[in-house]
Coordinates of C-alpha atoms in Angstrom, one line a residue:
M27 CA 0.0 0.1 0.1
V28 CA 1.1 3.5 -0.7
E29 CA 0.3 6.1 1.9
C30 CA -0.4 9.6 0.2
W31 CA -1.1 12.9 1.2
L32 CA -2.8 15.7 -0.8
P33 CA -3.5 19.3 -0.1
Y34 CA -7.0 20.2 1.4
G35 CA -7.8 23.6 2.9
R36 CA -4.8 24.8 5.0
T37 CA -3.8 21.2 5.9
E38 CA -3.6 17.7 4.1
V39 CA -5.8 14.7 3.7
H40 CA -4.6 11.2 3.6
I41 CA -5.6 8.4 1.1
T42 CA -4.0 4.9 0.7
V43 CA -3.7 3.3 -2.8
P44 CA -2.5 -0.4 -3.4
L45 CA 1.0 0.0 -5.3
K46 CA -0.1 -2.2 -8.0
S47 CA -3.0 0.3 -8.8
L48 CA -1.1 3.3 -8.5
L49 CA -0.3 4.6 -12.1
G50 CA 1.5 7.8 -10.8
V51 CA 1.4 11.2 -9.2
V52 CA 0.8 14.5 -11.5
E53 CA 2.1 17.6 -10.3
P54 CA 3.8 21.0 -11.5
E55 CA 7.5 21.1 -11.3
L56 CA 9.0 22.5 -7.9
G57 CA 11.8 24.2 -9.6
Q58 CA 14.4 26.2 -7.8
P59 CA 13.0 28.8 -5.4
T60 CA 14.9 32.1 -4.8
P61 CA 17.1 32.4 -2.0
S62 CA 15.5 35.0 -0.7
Q63 CA 12.1 36.6 -1.6
G64 CA 12.8 40.2 -0.9
E65 CA 15.9 40.3 -2.9
A66 CA 14.5 38.7 -5.9
I67 CA 11.4 41.1 -5.8
G68 CA 13.8 44.1 -5.2
E69 CA 16.1 43.3 -7.9
S70 CA 12.9 43.1 -10.5
L71 CA 11.4 46.3 -9.2
G72 CA 14.8 47.9 -10.1
S73 CA 15.2 46.5 -13.8
P74 CA 11.4 46.5 -15.0
L75 CA 10.4 45.3 -18.3
G76 CA 8.8 47.9 -20.0
G77 CA 7.3 51.2 -18.7
S78 CA 9.1 53.4 -16.6
P79 CA 10.8 52.4 -13.1
L80 CA 9.0 52.9 -9.7
I81 CA 11.3 55.8 -9.0
D82 CA 10.4 58.1 -12.1
L83 CA 6.7 57.4 -11.4
V84 CA 6.5 58.8 -8.0
R85 CA 6.2 62.5 -7.1
P86 CA 6.4 63.9 -3.7
G87 CA 2.7 64.0 -1.9
A88 CA 1.1 61.5 -4.9
S89 CA -1.5 59.0 -3.4
I90 CA -0.4 55.5 -4.3
A91 CA -2.6 52.5 -4.2
I92 CA -1.3 49.0 -4.6
A93 CA -3.8 46.3 -5.7
L94 CA -3.1 42.9 -4.1
D95 CA -4.6 39.6 -5.2
G96 CA -6.4 38.3 -2.1
V97 CA -5.5 34.8 -2.7
I98 CA -1.6 35.6 -2.4
S99 CA 0.2 33.8 0.7
P100 CA 0.3 36.2 3.5
H101 CA 4.4 35.7 3.7
L102 CA 4.8 36.5 0.0
A103 CA 2.2 39.5 -0.2
C104 CA 4.4 41.1 3.0
A105 CA 7.7 40.4 1.0
A106 CA 6.2 42.2 -2.2
L107 CA 4.4 44.9 -0.7
S108 CA 7.7 45.6 1.6
S109 CA 9.8 45.7 -1.1
I110 CA 7.5 48.1 -3.2
V111 CA 7.3 50.4 -0.3
E112 CA 11.0 50.4 0.1
K113 CA 11.2 51.7 -3.4
L114 CA 8.5 54.2 -3.1
G115 CA 10.3 55.5 0.2
L116 CA 13.5 55.8 -2.1
S117 CA 11.4 58.2 -4.3
G118 CA 10.3 60.2 -1.6
A119 CA 7.1 58.6 -0.8
S120 CA 5.6 58.4 2.6
P121 CA 3.5 55.6 4.1
K122 CA 0.3 58.1 4.5
D123 CA 0.6 58.3 0.9
V124 CA 0.1 54.3 0.3
A125 CA -3.0 52.3 0.4
V126 CA -3.1 48.5 -0.1
V127 CA -6.2 47.4 -1.7
I128 CA -6.9 43.7 -1.2
G129 CA -9.1 42.3 -4.2
N130 CA -11.5 39.4 -3.6
G131 CA -14.2 40.4 -6.4
C132 CA -15.3 36.9 -6.4
R133 CA -15.4 36.1 -2.9
E134 CA -17.8 37.3 0.1
R135 CA -14.7 38.0 2.5
S136 CA -10.9 38.5 2.2
D137 CA -8.7 36.2 4.0
P138 CA -8.5 37.1 7.5
E139 CA -4.7 35.8 7.6
L140 CA -3.7 37.8 5.0
V141 CA -5.5 41.1 6.4
K142 CA -3.7 40.1 9.9
A143 CA -0.4 39.7 8.2
L144 CA -0.3 43.0 6.5
K145 CA -1.4 45.0 9.4
D146 CA 1.1 43.3 12.0
D147 CA 4.2 43.6 9.5
E148 CA 6.4 46.4 11.0
R149 CA 7.8 47.2 7.4
L150 CA 4.2 48.3 6.4
Q151 CA 3.4 50.3 9.3
G152 CA 1.4 53.6 8.6
I153 CA 0.1 52.1 5.2
R154 CA -3.8 51.8 4.8
V155 CA -5.4 48.6 4.2
A156 CA -8.7 48.3 2.3
E157 CA -10.7 45.2 1.2
H158 CA -12.7 44.6 -1.8
T159 CA -15.1 42.0 -2.0
R160 CA -18.1 40.7 -4.2
D161 CA -20.5 43.1 -2.6
S162 CA -18.5 46.2 -2.3
T163 CA -20.3 49.0 -3.7
N164 CA -17.2 51.6 -3.6
L165 CA -16.9 51.4 -7.4
V166 CA -16.4 54.0 -10.1
D167 CA -17.1 53.4 -14.2
V168 CA -13.8 53.5 -15.9
G169 CA -15.3 52.7 -19.4
T170 CA -16.5 50.0 -21.5
T171 CA -14.0 47.3 -23.5
S172 CA -14.6 46.6 -27.0
K173 CA -16.2 43.3 -26.1
G174 CA -18.8 45.4 -24.4
T175 CA -18.0 44.7 -20.9
R176 CA -18.7 47.6 -18.7
I177 CA -15.6 48.1 -16.2
Q178 CA -16.5 49.1 -12.6
L179 CA -13.7 49.0 -10.4
N180 CA -12.8 50.1 -6.7
R181 CA -12.8 53.5 -6.1
H182 CA -9.7 53.5 -3.7
F183 CA -7.8 52.1 -6.3
T184 CA -8.6 54.2 -9.5
G185 CA -8.7 57.4 -7.5
A186 CA -5.2 57.0 -6.8
D187 CA -2.5 59.1 -8.5
I188 CA -0.3 56.2 -8.9
R189 CA -1.6 52.5 -9.2
I190 CA 0.5 49.2 -8.7
A191 CA -1.0 45.9 -9.4
V192 CA 0.4 43.0 -7.7
G193 CA -0.6 39.0 -9.0
E194 CA 0.5 36.0 -9.0
V195 CA 1.3 34.1 -12.2
L196 CA -0.8 30.5 -12.2
P197 CA -3.0 28.7 -14.8
D198 CA -6.3 30.4 -15.0
A199 CA -9.4 28.5 -15.5
F200 CA -10.7 31.3 -17.9
A201 CA -8.1 34.0 -18.8
G202 CA -5.3 31.4 -19.5
F203 CA -3.0 32.6 -17.0
R204 CA -3.4 34.8 -13.8
G205 CA -1.2 37.8 -13.2
A206 CA -1.1 41.5 -12.2
H207 CA -4.0 42.2 -14.9
T208 CA -6.5 39.7 -13.0
T209 CA -5.8 41.6 -10.1
V210 CA -7.8 44.2 -11.6
L211 CA -10.5 42.1 -13.2
P212 CA -12.2 40.2 -11.5
A213 CA -10.3 40.8 -8.1
L214 CA -11.2 44.7 -7.9
S215 CA -14.1 44.6 -10.0
G216 CA -17.8 44.9 -9.3
L217 CA -20.2 42.0 -9.7
E218 CA -21.8 43.1 -12.8
T219 CA -18.6 43.3 -14.6
I220 CA -17.2 40.0 -13.2
E221 CA -20.5 38.5 -14.7
M222 CA -20.3 40.4 -18.2
N223 CA -16.6 38.8 -18.4
R224 CA -17.4 35.5 -17.3
R225 CA -20.2 35.3 -20.0
R226 CA -17.3 34.5 -22.3
A227 CA -16.1 31.6 -20.4
F228 CA -18.1 29.3 -22.7
D229 CA -15.7 29.8 -25.6
E230 CA -13.4 26.9 -26.3
K231 CA -10.3 29.2 -26.1
A232 CA -11.4 30.5 -22.5
T233 CA -9.4 27.9 -21.0
P234 CA -6.2 27.0 -18.6
G235 CA -2.9 27.8 -20.4
I236 CA -4.4 29.5 -23.7
V237 CA -3.4 32.8 -24.4
E238 CA -3.8 33.4 -27.8
G239 CA -7.3 34.4 -29.1
N240 CA -8.7 34.0 -25.6
P241 CA -11.6 36.2 -25.2
V242 CA -11.7 36.3 -21.5
L243 CA -8.1 37.2 -21.4
D244 CA -8.2 40.0 -24.1
D245 CA -11.1 41.5 -22.0
V246 CA -9.5 41.1 -18.8
L247 CA -6.2 42.9 -20.3
E248 CA -8.3 45.8 -21.9
A249 CA -10.2 46.4 -18.4
A250 CA -6.8 46.8 -16.6
R251 CA -5.5 49.5 -19.2
L252 CA -8.6 51.2 -18.4
G253 CA -8.1 50.8 -15.0
G254 CA -4.9 52.9 -15.5
V255 CA -2.4 50.4 -14.0
D256 CA 0.8 52.4 -13.9
F257 CA 3.5 49.6 -12.7
S258 CA 3.0 45.7 -12.4
L259 CA 4.4 43.2 -10.2
N260 CA 3.9 39.4 -11.1
L261 CA 5.1 36.7 -8.9
V262 CA 5.7 33.3 -10.2
T263 CA 5.5 30.4 -7.4
N264 CA 5.6 26.7 -7.2
P265 CA 3.3 24.2 -5.5
Q266 CA 4.7 24.7 -2.2
G267 CA 4.2 28.6 -2.8
R268 CA 7.9 29.5 -2.8
L269 CA 8.9 32.4 -5.2
L270 CA 10.5 31.1 -8.4
G271 CA 10.7 34.6 -10.1
A272 CA 9.7 38.0 -10.1
Y273 CA 8.8 39.9 -13.1
S274 CA 8.0 43.8 -13.0
G275 CA 7.2 46.9 -15.2
G276 CA 4.6 47.3 -18.0
L277 CA 1.3 45.7 -17.5
E278 CA 1.8 42.9 -20.5
E279 CA 5.6 43.3 -20.9
S280 CA 6.4 41.8 -17.5
W281 CA 3.3 39.2 -17.3
R282 CA 4.2 38.0 -20.9
R283 CA 7.6 37.4 -19.7
A284 CA 6.7 35.5 -16.9
V285 CA 4.5 33.2 -18.9
S286 CA 7.3 32.8 -21.6
E287 CA 9.8 31.6 -19.4
R288 CA 7.8 29.8 -16.4
G289 CA 4.5 28.7 -18.0
D290 CA 5.7 25.3 -19.2
S291 CA 6.3 24.4 -15.6
Y292 CA 2.7 23.8 -15.2
R293 CA 2.3 21.5 -18.1
V294 CA 2.7 18.0 -17.1
K295 CA 2.6 14.6 -18.6
A296 CA -0.1 12.3 -17.6
E297 CA -1.2 8.7 -17.8
A298 CA -4.6 8.7 -19.9
N299 CA -6.0 5.2 -18.8
A300 CA -6.6 5.7 -15.2
D301 CA -10.0 3.9 -14.0
I302 CA -9.8 6.6 -10.9
I303 CA -8.4 10.2 -10.8
V304 CA -8.1 11.7 -7.4
V305 CA -7.6 15.4 -7.8
S306 CA -7.0 18.0 -5.1
A307 CA -7.7 21.7 -6.0
G308 CA -4.5 22.4 -4.5
G309 CA -5.4 23.6 -1.0
W310 CA -6.5 26.7 0.6
K311 CA -5.7 29.2 -2.1
F312 CA -8.3 27.1 -4.6
D313 CA -10.7 25.5 -2.3
F314 CA -12.0 28.0 0.2
D315 CA -15.2 27.5 -1.9
L316 CA -16.5 25.3 -4.4
Y317 CA -16.7 27.8 -7.2
H318 CA -13.1 28.3 -7.1
G319 CA -11.9 24.5 -6.1
V320 CA -14.4 23.0 -8.9
W321 CA -12.0 24.1 -11.7
A322 CA -9.7 21.2 -10.7
L323 CA -12.1 19.3 -13.0
R324 CA -10.6 20.6 -15.8
S325 CA -7.5 18.9 -15.1
A326 CA -9.0 15.8 -14.6
A327 CA -11.2 15.8 -17.3
Q328 CA -8.3 16.5 -19.8
I329 CA -6.9 13.1 -19.3
A330 CA -10.0 11.0 -18.0
K331 CA -11.0 8.2 -20.2
K332 CA -15.0 7.9 -20.5
G333 CA -16.3 6.0 -17.5
A334 CA -13.3 6.9 -15.2
A335 CA -14.4 7.9 -11.7
I336 CA -13.0 11.6 -10.8
I337 CA -12.8 12.3 -6.8
L338 CA -12.5 15.8 -6.3
L339 CA -10.8 16.8 -2.7
A340 CA -11.9 20.6 -2.1
E341 CA -12.6 21.7 1.6
C342 CA -14.9 24.6 0.7
S343 CA -15.1 26.0 4.2
E344 CA -16.7 29.0 2.6
G345 CA -19.4 27.0 1.2
L346 CA -20.4 27.2 -2.8
G347 CA -19.2 30.6 -3.1
V348 CA -21.8 32.0 -5.8
D349 CA -25.4 31.8 -5.8
G350 CA -25.4 30.2 -9.4
L351 CA -24.3 27.2 -8.4
A352 CA -27.4 26.5 -6.3
K353 CA -29.8 28.4 -8.7
L354 CA -28.7 27.1 -12.0
S355 CA -27.8 23.3 -10.7
H356 CA -30.9 21.9 -12.3
I357 CA -30.0 23.2 -15.8
D358 CA -28.2 20.7 -18.1
R359 CA -28.3 22.7 -21.6
L360 CA -25.7 25.0 -22.4
G361 CA -28.0 27.2 -24.3
E362 CA -30.3 27.5 -21.1
L363 CA -27.1 28.4 -19.1
R364 CA -26.3 31.2 -21.5
R365 CA -29.6 32.6 -21.3
R366 CA -30.0 32.6 -17.8
F367 CA -26.3 33.4 -17.2
M368 CA -25.0 34.5 -13.5
L369 CA -21.8 34.0 -12.1
G370 CA -21.7 30.2 -11.3
G371 CA -23.4 29.3 -14.5
E372 CA -19.8 28.6 -16.2
A373 CA -18.9 26.1 -13.3
V374 CA -22.3 24.3 -13.7
H375 CA -21.3 23.8 -17.3
L376 CA -18.3 22.2 -16.3
I377 CA -19.7 19.7 -13.6
K378 CA -22.5 19.0 -16.2
S379 CA -20.2 18.2 -18.9
T380 CA -17.9 16.0 -17.0
L381 CA -20.7 14.1 -15.5
R382 CA -21.6 13.1 -19.3
R383 CA -18.3 11.0 -19.5
N384 CA -17.5 10.3 -15.6
D385 CA -18.8 9.7 -12.1
L386 CA -18.1 12.7 -9.7
V387 CA -17.4 12.3 -6.2
L388 CA -16.7 15.3 -4.1
V389 CA -14.7 15.1 -0.6
S390 CA -15.4 18.3 1.1
A391 CA -16.9 19.8 4.5
L392 CA -19.7 21.0 1.9
P393 CA -23.1 19.6 3.2
S394 CA -24.4 17.1 0.8
Y395 CA -27.8 18.8 0.4
L396 CA -25.5 21.7 -1.5
A397 CA -23.4 19.1 -3.6
E398 CA -25.7 16.5 -4.6
P399 CA -28.2 18.8 -6.8
L400 CA -25.2 19.5 -9.1
G401 CA -24.2 15.9 -9.4
F402 CA -21.9 15.1 -7.0
S403 CA -21.7 12.1 -4.8
V404 CA -20.4 13.2 -1.4
A405 CA -17.9 11.2 0.8
R406 CA -16.2 12.5 3.9
T407 CA -12.8 11.1 3.5
A408 CA -10.6 10.4 0.5
N409 CA -10.6 6.6 1.4
D410 CA -14.2 6.4 1.9
A411 CA -14.7 8.0 -1.8
L412 CA -11.9 5.4 -3.0
K413 CA -13.6 2.7 -1.8
A414 CA -17.0 3.8 -2.9
V415 CA -15.9 4.1 -7.0
V416 CA -14.1 1.0 -7.1
G417 CA -17.0 -1.3 -7.5
R418 CA -16.7 -3.3 -10.7
R419 CA -14.3 -1.0 -12.6
R420 CA -10.5 -1.8 -12.5
R421 CA -8.4 0.1 -9.9
R422 CA -5.7 1.8 -11.8
T423 CA -5.5 5.1 -10.0
L424 CA -3.7 8.5 -10.7
L425 CA -3.4 11.3 -8.2
V426 CA -3.1 14.9 -9.4
T427 CA -2.0 17.1 -6.4
H428 CA -2.6 20.4 -7.4
G429 CA -5.5 20.2 -10.2
C430 CA -6.0 24.0 -10.3
S431 CA -2.5 25.0 -11.2
T432 CA -1.6 21.9 -13.2
L433 CA -2.0 21.5 -16.9
P434 CA -1.8 17.9 -17.7
F435 CA -1.7 16.2 -21.3
P436 CA -1.8 12.5 -22.0
A437 CA 1.6 10.8 -21.9

């Protein structure tokens, strides 16, 4: 027997797989983390890719807003912000001129551990911290994209003289890859803006790892430009959350360089003949609710043969995450989901599409009455789920450790 531990919330869950049944473990490369996060970020800030250096952007008395993606780990967020604040200080900026805006546009609340870490960090004392969530009404209309998306963004960010966006580069369920641009849309956006953008998620090119021709990405980049981002910092991390590289400067230049140099590390060969695929969303960064954690199914579905069982591990401590998962759970047809679209409709489509080919079992803290209408069977432990799906099928089992940040392809 092989004893395996997979990410689940802020901890791990245990699963036991017979050695003869285990096909393999799929996860992105760990890479070579930087010896010092602060030094790597500081070096990047000093040598920006495109755009002007921070020191040239700041003038005495100017108000500065730093947008921070709300799912960045607290220690990395503090390292990034302290490096930026240090550079701003060298340019004559005072802490009272700086505000950090935590973006959680698709979420009801910010990560309390992140908020506490920012407020407790001595290097960030004197800096204001504002939170943006799905219900925030402090919005400003900054224009409409060429695709017709009305862009409403957080007023704390758009109202500043200088606007800096900090994001983490990871595969994104819709925009190909995350980055500083997704810190604007969806992280700092109003619900109406997010829903207008996510209506394009049904397009076949709106998928993880796809950049060229991706309609969601094109819309997001245009939104970030409308938001007036002056400087970007893109952070590339490994599955353990350790920094692999920092890329700063112009909005697109820095992000595209990060994707060009690091994007392939998320692509992993995987066996495509498994009878059972056990996929973890990847832990707290992805599985705080079902709406965010369910996208791990995409990784599994890419390599799942017809009839295979997929076991999804996602804690979902914050519940479903969006109303659309409950209100649209009875709809199977894509045309009807498009017509009645609300945030969550794109996740319902993923679940229903996967169910046409595969059995789905969810291991989660989510109550059964919320998960079962979507088509999931529910198990309380990973081992219980594995026992439930074995039945008559063969037992070749594949483990995917970080489903939301892995781009598997058949071996």
